[in-house]
Amino acid sequence: MFHQETLDALFDDARARSLFATTFVVVDLETTGGAPDGGGITEIGAVKIRGGEELGEFATLVNPGERIPPYITVLTGITEAMVLPAPRIDSVLPAFLEFARDAVLVAHNAPYDTGFLKAACAAHGYPWPKPLVLDTAALARRVLTRDEVPNNKLATLARWLGGNARQPCHRALDDARATVDVLHALIGRLSGHRVHTLGDALEFVKAVSPTQRRKKHLAENLPNTPGVYVFRDGKDRPLYVGTSSAIATRVRSYFTASEKRARINTEMLAAAERVEAIECAHSLEAEVRELRLIAAHKPPYNRRSKFPERVVWLKLTAEAYPRLSVVRTLTGDGGSYLGPFASRRHAELAAAGVHEALPLRQCTLRLSTRRTTVACALAELGRCPAPCEHRISPEEYTASAAEPFREATTGNPSEVVRRLLDRMRSLSEGRRYEDAAAVRGRLVAFLKASVRMQRLASLTALSQVVAARPGAAGGWELAVIRHGRLAAAGASPPRVHPRPALDALLATAETVRPGPGPVPCASPEETERVLAWLERPETRLVEVDGGWASPVDGAGRWRELLATAEAAMGGITHLGL
């Protein structure tokens, strides 16, 4: 039956070729029995086959340059007198490598034969061509049961074939011929396992679970373009959402030995009934769509990005005597924010750092400017200016406590940072190293959040950013970002001016209205993905509404200090200014 190969299978990807159209060189070596060290080969035999037909043979004795042990002579019949006039391996290798060029190497217990060949190439200065290798012993272990054959030795498999099958006799060419018969028989059994291509066969011999084998058809007919893939169960519920620059290639990997996650290759694949592919214009759109789908559906087998609503913020309340509060939502009531934080613990750690540096009250009462309230112990200890008893006016409190916090979050955090550093030095000089380490942790939590928020806020403040990035295959990847949210994504084809595609994109882009807080219109993770894409060296800014800038004396200039503090895990290090 005639089999029409695709252009990709014929020219691009050897793994995509059918087994019928693949050229194999079945090889067998006889050796002196030692370790592969560049020598020791006494005979090479090889048979080239394709489509069930033998195209040629290669056979030669090789002078190993060393004595042949008597037991090897008894086993193979090869004597020192036979190999004495034979060529050395350095003379044989060029002819063999040419014979096997562009073919798939096949051997029984292939690591043994290829180990000797690779060592010989290395010893004599020949580059190893790194061919694809198929091991008939490993293939037999996957195809045949113990009821059929007691073991997977070449002689046992040849006897299992019976009939006119050629039998091995510990001579290289005869054993290679016997391996050809075994290979053909095993390939005949592979179709029942849905193994039709070389890539399928190479993966089949690996440790692939029965579930992966049974469900590998789910990877068929998917586009190999950037986008998002969704594994769905029988009720069409999303089980797992992922993204890739090549959907088909990525989804196929779930059905190979490279997939090591137990919950994925057993539970998830067992429940999956289909894979939905969502093609995207480029990688940024794919990443953003993935985040939004995970947040919307919360698939059970995704671990990251499932609950963006669980991030918390440190809020300076909008009242006469503001205080810090850990909140989950951003509102437009005039409060100032720091964050986002992954957990309440991190937010409270940063708040402790702020309280260490600034005289903000720590009580949770809503204080009145008309009535006094009984002061707490912190006031008696001198750690609070006691606004509850009106020992400080709202204006003085704002100037000494609230305004420095606002400045630290949106502008220059130096006042908070320097006070925490001074506190660390004082504790360290007093040999209170554990207390100094605790202050360092608070400094890291505060500074990390401040750096992150100022980077995000610099982008979310802009009503529109239009950017382009060169595509891998030519043309341009296009993106429209509004207040930190990806509003539209597209691409212009190669050798065509991108302006028409860009105008069409702007006309259909999502309308995004500003909101309260540093990240008003998208999840922090989405805005960070957008920002990372914009910061790539190859990305070009086409249009920017307003000035895109960060404070020159902002939190960003403390990044080196932050990195040093985060790296200081073994003890207190000197954090100089």
XYZ file of C-alpha atoms in Angstrom:
577
model
C 0.000 0.000 0.000
C 1.387 3.417 -0.940
C 1.949 5.763 2.009
C 2.111 9.502 1.279
C 4.394 11.345 3.701
C 3.842 14.981 4.658
C 6.498 17.544 3.795
C 7.263 17.976 7.495
C 7.812 14.253 7.888
C 10.032 14.075 4.826
C 12.223 17.083 5.388
C 11.954 18.537 8.883
C 11.327 16.037 11.653
C 12.730 12.521 11.467
C 10.575 11.522 14.415
C 7.438 12.342 12.426
C 8.279 9.827 9.673
C 6.343 6.592 9.586
C 8.289 3.476 10.522
C 7.716 2.261 6.957
C 9.526 5.305 5.537
C 12.384 5.351 8.054
C 15.845 4.128 7.104
C 17.398 1.921 9.780
C 20.960 0.643 10.095
C 20.906 -2.447 12.278
C 24.371 -2.907 13.777
C 26.116 -5.504 15.894
C 29.661 -5.512 17.310
C 31.949 -8.235 18.535
C 34.519 -7.088 21.084
C 37.267 -8.339 23.356
C 34.849 -8.045 26.262
C 36.400 -5.045 27.986
C 34.960 -1.606 28.734
C 34.351 0.827 25.842
C 37.539 2.895 25.819
C 38.048 3.534 22.126
C 39.330 0.071 21.269
C 38.422 -3.570 21.794
C 36.182 -3.924 18.714
C 36.951 -7.100 16.733
C 34.104 -7.078 14.191
C 31.384 -4.774 12.884
C 28.326 -6.019 11.013
C 25.446 -3.809 9.851
C 22.394 -4.077 7.605
C 20.622 -1.032 6.116
C 16.839 -1.453 5.696
C 13.801 0.654 4.790
C 10.202 -0.349 4.221
C 10.957 -3.984 4.923
C 13.659 -4.194 2.250
C 17.394 -4.661 2.818
C 19.328 -1.912 1.033
C 22.878 -2.988 1.832
C 25.270 -4.634 4.250
C 28.491 -3.621 5.940
C 30.856 -6.197 7.460
C 34.496 -6.189 8.470
C 36.851 -7.674 10.996
C 38.751 -5.117 13.074
C 42.189 -5.393 14.606
C 41.568 -4.423 18.236
C 45.235 -3.761 18.943
C 45.100 -6.027 22.003
C 44.900 -9.716 22.837
C 41.606 -11.541 22.453
C 40.779 -13.505 25.611
C 40.417 -17.259 25.034
C 36.804 -17.316 26.221
C 35.913 -14.682 23.587
C 37.527 -16.833 20.907
C 35.493 -19.841 22.118
C 32.300 -17.741 22.088
C 32.711 -15.987 18.725
C 35.220 -18.105 16.849
C 37.301 -14.979 16.140
C 41.027 -15.616 16.638
C 43.991 -13.293 16.804
C 45.221 -14.717 13.513
C 41.954 -13.664 11.860
C 42.129 -10.038 13.023
C 45.879 -9.541 12.634
C 45.641 -8.465 8.935
C 42.355 -6.582 9.508
C 42.263 -2.734 9.570
C 42.299 -0.805 12.827
C 39.112 0.864 14.052
C 40.339 4.352 13.054
C 40.410 3.157 9.419
C 37.018 1.449 9.643
C 35.055 4.249 11.295
C 34.825 6.642 8.298
C 33.334 3.939 6.077
C 30.868 2.815 8.753
C 29.781 6.382 9.604
C 29.159 7.048 5.922
C 27.160 3.810 5.637
C 25.009 4.811 8.639
C 24.700 8.520 7.735
C 21.173 9.983 8.208
C 19.841 6.594 9.357
C 18.418 5.463 12.687
C 20.767 3.086 14.501
C 19.214 -0.148 15.746
C 20.921 -2.662 17.999
C 20.038 -5.335 20.509
C 21.069 -3.873 23.883
C 21.956 -0.696 22.004
C 23.815 1.108 24.832
C 26.562 -1.544 24.627
C 27.158 -1.189 20.867
C 26.748 2.578 20.715
C 29.007 2.958 23.771
C 31.892 1.292 21.894
C 31.238 3.292 18.725
C 31.075 6.625 20.570
C 34.254 5.851 22.505
C 36.053 4.926 19.273
C 34.960 8.168 17.624
C 36.148 10.189 20.614
C 39.476 8.355 20.763
C 40.263 8.921 17.092
C 38.904 12.429 16.572
C 35.720 11.628 14.675
C 32.581 13.598 15.676
C 29.784 11.342 16.883
C 26.797 12.090 14.616
C 24.291 11.675 17.470
C 21.850 9.472 15.535
C 18.484 8.451 16.888
C 18.858 4.988 18.441
C 16.257 2.242 18.785
C 16.954 -0.677 21.103
C 15.224 -3.925 20.054
C 15.768 -5.426 23.522
C 13.916 -2.521 25.163
C 11.258 -2.647 22.446
C 10.712 -6.359 23.032
C 10.258 -5.738 26.763
C 7.420 -3.352 25.974
C 5.753 -5.422 23.236
C 6.068 -9.042 24.369
C 4.810 -10.693 27.543
C 6.501 -13.341 29.647
C 3.918 -15.818 28.340
C 5.355 -15.327 24.864
C 9.081 -15.247 25.636
C 10.874 -16.121 28.899
C 13.506 -13.413 28.311
C 14.543 -10.828 25.736
C 17.862 -12.251 24.593
C 18.428 -12.089 20.843
C 18.643 -15.895 20.518
C 15.384 -16.322 22.442
C 13.581 -13.778 20.243
C 14.927 -15.393 17.065
C 13.626 -18.798 18.222
C 10.274 -17.176 19.058
C 10.024 -16.011 15.455
C 10.585 -19.572 14.184
C 10.094 -20.330 10.501
C 12.777 -18.869 8.271
C 14.066 -16.381 10.858
C 17.823 -16.055 10.880
C 19.568 -17.211 14.040
C 22.395 -15.359 15.815
C 25.773 -17.049 16.251
C 27.946 -14.370 17.934
C 29.277 -13.090 14.636
C 28.512 -9.483 13.877
C 26.818 -9.677 10.484
C 24.803 -12.797 11.306
C 23.621 -11.253 14.564
C 22.715 -7.997 12.751
C 20.661 -10.022 10.240
C 18.878 -11.821 13.074
C 18.184 -8.433 14.704
C 16.615 -7.241 11.421
C 14.092 -10.105 11.582
C 13.326 -9.340 15.221
C 12.892 -5.627 14.447
C 10.426 -6.341 11.627
C 8.409 -8.672 13.852
C 8.252 -6.124 16.662
C 7.247 -3.313 14.305
C 4.403 -5.536 13.125
C 3.123 -5.650 16.709
C 3.371 -1.888 17.283
C 0.310 -0.860 15.271
C -1.882 -2.444 17.921
C -0.386 0.018 20.397
C -1.087 3.041 18.148
C 2.623 3.326 17.352
C 3.082 4.348 13.726
C 5.962 6.831 13.580
C 9.585 6.724 14.620
C 8.913 9.225 17.395
C 6.090 7.023 18.691
C 8.422 4.022 18.753
C 11.215 5.883 20.550
C 8.789 7.042 23.232
C 7.089 3.648 23.427
C 10.244 1.960 24.675
C 10.502 4.413 27.572
C 8.668 4.191 30.869
C 5.283 5.387 29.646
C 2.225 4.500 31.730
C -0.711 2.545 30.243
C -2.878 5.633 30.714
C -0.477 7.736 28.661
C -0.474 5.133 25.894
C -4.244 4.816 25.911
C -4.877 8.566 25.816
C -2.101 9.672 23.431
C -4.670 10.134 20.642
C -5.797 13.289 22.484
C -2.676 14.989 21.121
C -3.693 14.411 17.511
C -4.840 17.175 15.145
C -3.722 20.065 17.357
C -2.132 23.187 15.843
C 1.586 23.680 16.414
C 1.216 27.409 17.020
C 1.466 29.651 20.114
C -1.548 29.405 22.335
C -3.307 27.811 25.279
C -4.365 24.192 25.667
C -7.086 22.958 28.015
C -7.496 19.339 29.105
C -11.228 18.691 29.626
C -13.072 15.747 31.150
C -16.200 13.956 29.920
C -18.428 16.749 31.253
C -16.287 19.368 29.495
C -14.908 20.703 32.757
C -11.352 22.104 32.579
C -8.846 19.830 34.302
C -5.626 21.619 33.433
C -4.711 24.784 31.519
C -1.274 25.340 30.018
C 0.466 27.480 27.458
C 3.141 26.850 24.851
C 4.769 28.405 21.815
C 3.941 25.132 19.999
C 0.700 23.593 21.301
C 0.904 20.228 19.509
C 4.500 19.587 20.560
C 3.776 20.482 24.184
C 0.634 18.380 24.455
C 2.414 15.364 22.924
C 4.985 15.578 25.707
C 2.276 14.696 28.251
C 2.157 11.215 26.712
C 5.915 10.566 26.851
C 8.366 9.504 29.519
C 9.399 13.128 29.992
C 6.172 13.756 31.928
C 7.203 12.945 35.514
C 4.326 14.466 37.505
C 2.365 11.566 39.005
C -0.932 13.443 39.384
C -0.758 14.545 35.758
C 0.259 11.326 33.998
C -2.140 9.153 35.988
C -5.089 11.026 37.501
C -5.466 13.927 35.092
C -4.866 11.975 31.891
C -7.205 9.226 33.075
C -10.019 11.769 33.481
C -9.256 13.734 30.285
C -11.450 13.160 27.248
C -10.328 15.916 24.921
C -7.816 18.736 24.575
C -9.018 22.158 23.476
C -6.510 24.381 21.693
C -6.856 28.171 21.710
C -4.537 29.695 19.132
C -3.004 33.051 20.027
C -1.199 35.724 18.068
C 1.978 35.390 20.150
C 3.392 34.215 23.455
C 2.218 37.222 25.500
C -1.402 36.707 24.531
C -1.045 33.008 25.338
C 0.388 33.719 28.793
C -2.357 36.218 29.611
C -5.140 33.940 28.359
C -3.722 31.123 30.454
C -3.767 33.282 33.597
C -7.332 34.422 32.979
C -8.608 30.895 32.274
C -6.937 29.487 35.374
C -8.367 32.277 37.523
C -11.865 31.838 36.025
C -12.108 28.014 36.136
C -9.616 27.057 38.869
C -8.745 23.707 37.240
C -7.970 21.035 39.870
C -4.592 20.073 38.396
C -3.176 23.596 38.110
C -1.213 24.663 41.154
C -0.186 28.240 40.375
C -2.228 31.357 39.608
C -5.557 29.791 40.668
C -6.529 32.387 43.249
C -5.394 35.881 42.254
C -8.118 37.240 44.508
C -6.235 35.919 47.527
C -3.412 38.447 47.281
C -3.462 40.988 50.085
C -2.495 44.627 50.395
C -1.221 46.789 53.202
C -3.511 49.801 53.341
C -2.988 53.106 55.104
C -6.561 54.017 55.987
C -8.172 57.317 55.067
C -9.029 58.879 58.442
C -7.770 61.619 60.734
C -5.208 59.330 62.334
C -4.487 56.723 59.656
C -3.348 53.199 60.539
C -2.185 50.143 58.590
C -4.711 47.476 57.693
C -4.363 44.231 55.731
C -7.059 44.140 53.024
C -7.943 42.027 49.974
C -9.681 44.637 47.812
C -8.643 48.014 46.467
C -11.142 50.839 46.960
C -11.257 54.475 45.960
C -11.700 55.873 49.474
C -8.400 57.766 49.472
C -6.315 55.134 51.237
C -2.711 54.401 50.266
C -1.613 50.883 49.407
C 1.514 48.735 49.499
C 1.630 45.334 47.824
C 0.545 42.980 46.550
C 1.594 40.317 49.043
C 1.187 36.596 48.449
C -0.067 36.016 51.986
C -1.245 37.809 55.081
C 1.957 36.749 56.866
C 4.130 38.631 54.378
C 1.927 41.719 54.664
C 2.114 41.651 58.459
C 5.898 41.281 58.249
C 6.120 44.418 56.105
C 3.736 46.227 58.488
C 5.987 45.330 61.410
C 8.893 46.904 59.517
C 6.918 50.093 58.917
C 5.920 50.251 62.593
C 9.595 49.780 63.494
C 10.516 52.823 61.386
C 7.515 55.173 61.609
C 5.347 56.269 64.565
C 2.112 54.909 63.077
C -0.447 53.797 65.634
C -1.034 50.046 65.819
C -4.457 49.949 67.411
C -7.529 49.148 65.311
C -9.918 51.724 66.783
C -11.342 54.500 64.656
C -10.186 57.579 66.552
C -12.133 60.801 66.849
C -10.662 64.259 66.680
C -13.234 65.385 69.293
C -13.191 62.636 71.914
C -10.187 61.005 73.534
C -9.687 57.316 74.139
C -7.661 55.593 76.832
C -4.092 55.002 75.623
C -2.660 51.497 75.294
C 0.643 50.129 76.607
C 2.525 51.173 73.463
C 1.984 54.817 74.339
C 3.366 54.264 77.817
C 6.434 52.542 76.296
C 7.008 55.495 73.972
C 6.340 53.442 70.839
C 3.197 55.381 69.844
C 2.561 59.156 69.823
C -0.849 58.466 71.460
C -3.221 60.178 69.001
C -5.993 58.484 71.000
C -5.355 60.982 73.811
C -4.732 63.854 71.363
C -1.097 64.157 72.404
C -0.413 64.833 68.731
C -2.523 66.808 66.269
C -3.788 65.231 63.024
C -1.463 67.534 61.064
C 1.595 66.568 63.104
C 0.647 62.876 62.892
C 0.279 63.106 59.130
C 3.651 64.823 58.747
C 5.589 62.445 61.008
C 3.881 59.114 60.277
C 1.352 58.995 57.426
C 3.141 61.092 54.835
C 6.489 59.240 55.144
C 4.617 55.974 54.501
C 2.916 57.376 51.404
C 6.254 58.707 50.177
C 7.910 55.340 50.830
C 5.329 53.448 48.779
C 4.993 55.782 45.809
C 8.318 57.619 45.835
C 11.435 57.553 47.987
C 11.495 54.842 50.701
C 14.861 55.992 52.068
C 13.503 57.164 55.412
C 12.007 53.773 56.236
C 14.990 51.854 54.853
C 17.616 53.902 56.720
C 15.775 53.636 60.014
C 15.527 49.863 59.675
C 19.215 49.641 58.753
C 20.131 51.753 61.784
C 18.019 49.483 63.959
C 19.767 46.396 62.530
C 23.209 47.881 63.223
C 22.249 48.772 66.762
C 20.987 45.275 67.469
C 23.984 43.667 65.816
C 26.442 45.788 67.786
C 24.606 44.709 70.930
C 25.034 41.074 69.798
C 21.282 40.650 69.523
C 21.698 38.814 66.258
C 18.332 37.050 66.233
C 16.516 40.364 66.722
C 18.623 41.899 63.956
C 17.680 39.015 61.655
C 13.994 39.624 62.421
C 14.361 43.311 61.450
C 16.155 42.254 58.282
C 13.171 40.046 57.372
C 10.827 43.000 57.856
C 13.066 45.191 55.704
C 13.053 42.605 52.897
C 9.260 42.236 53.024
C 8.722 46.003 52.911
C 11.334 46.801 50.277
C 10.395 43.899 48.001
C 6.761 44.998 47.963
C 7.729 48.630 47.391
C 9.987 47.802 44.426
C 7.354 45.554 42.891
C 4.500 48.018 43.337
C 6.372 50.996 41.889
C 7.283 48.965 38.783
C 3.660 47.941 38.308
C 2.254 51.394 39.051
C 4.506 53.011 36.449
C 2.733 50.939 33.786
C -0.811 50.903 35.167
C -0.832 54.704 35.290
C -0.660 54.807 31.478
C -3.964 54.855 29.625
C -2.437 53.152 26.578
C 0.828 51.587 25.455
C 1.198 50.148 21.956
C 4.216 47.911 21.427
C 5.649 45.631 18.758
C 8.185 42.834 18.836
C 9.781 41.049 15.849
C 8.176 37.679 15.208
C 10.290 34.530 15.037
C 9.166 33.859 11.450
C 9.174 37.498 10.387
C 6.576 40.205 10.738
C 5.686 41.785 14.072
C 3.964 40.710 17.264
C 1.637 43.537 18.337
C 0.115 44.380 21.710
C -2.150 47.097 23.077
C -1.910 47.576 26.847
C -4.296 49.792 28.782
C -3.723 50.499 32.476
C -1.532 47.400 32.710
C -4.098 45.114 31.091
C -3.610 43.434 27.714
C -6.439 44.957 25.705
C -5.604 43.466 22.294
C -3.008 41.230 20.666
C -2.252 40.545 17.029
C 0.439 40.049 14.444
C 1.388 41.515 11.097
C 2.676 39.183 8.349
C 6.263 39.316 7.043
C 7.198 41.902 4.399
C 4.010 43.899 5.067
C 3.953 47.256 6.860
C 2.427 46.659 10.339
C 0.437 49.915 10.445
C -2.829 48.525 8.951
C -2.778 45.567 11.352
C -2.068 47.928 14.230
C -4.944 50.249 13.294
C -7.341 47.291 13.138
C -6.106 46.154 16.535
C -6.651 49.574 18.110
C -10.164 49.750 16.671
C -11.177 46.460 18.297
C -9.178 46.665 21.540
C -10.944 46.196 24.857
C -12.060 49.386 26.587
C -10.300 49.596 29.958
C -11.313 52.230 32.489
C -8.961 53.212 35.330
C -9.701 52.093 38.841
C -8.342 52.504 42.368
C -5.013 51.231 43.572
C -1.664 50.375 41.952
C -3.075 47.479 39.861
C -6.610 48.589 39.028
C -7.546 46.664 35.893
C -5.807 43.291 35.881
C -4.276 40.807 38.265
C -0.760 41.719 39.432
C 0.565 38.587 37.729
C -0.923 39.587 34.370
C 0.555 43.076 34.587
C 3.933 41.594 35.486
C 3.805 39.303 32.421
C 2.975 42.317 30.251
C 5.772 44.340 31.834
C 8.302 41.536 31.272
C 7.304 41.394 27.591
C 7.647 45.159 27.227
C 11.072 45.156 28.895
C 12.609 42.713 26.439
C 15.406 44.357 24.445
C 13.765 43.542 21.110
C 10.375 45.077 22.010
C 9.666 48.462 20.401
C 7.329 51.079 21.885
C 5.073 52.402 19.130
C 2.814 54.718 21.128
C 2.695 55.740 24.791
C -0.038 57.990 26.160
C 1.655 60.086 28.815
C 5.094 59.682 30.297
C 6.243 56.224 31.339
C 8.637 56.773 34.216
C 9.614 55.644 37.691
C 10.796 57.957 40.504
C 14.514 58.629 40.139
C 14.934 58.234 43.898
C 12.309 55.470 44.146
C 12.468 51.968 45.530
C 14.245 50.655 42.447
C 17.557 52.149 43.510
C 17.533 49.873 46.564
C 17.483 46.664 44.515
C 21.121 45.862 45.244
C 20.487 46.191 48.959
C 17.392 44.002 48.614
C 19.361 41.313 46.782
C 22.069 41.381 49.466
C 19.527 41.126 52.258
C 17.691 38.239 50.587
C 20.963 36.390 50.039
C 22.039 36.772 53.662
C 20.551 33.474 54.803
C 23.358 32.203 57.013
C 23.495 35.150 59.406
C 23.587 38.893 59.633
C 25.679 40.589 56.972
C 26.787 44.197 56.904
C 24.313 46.123 54.761
C 26.193 49.290 53.894
C 24.667 52.336 52.309
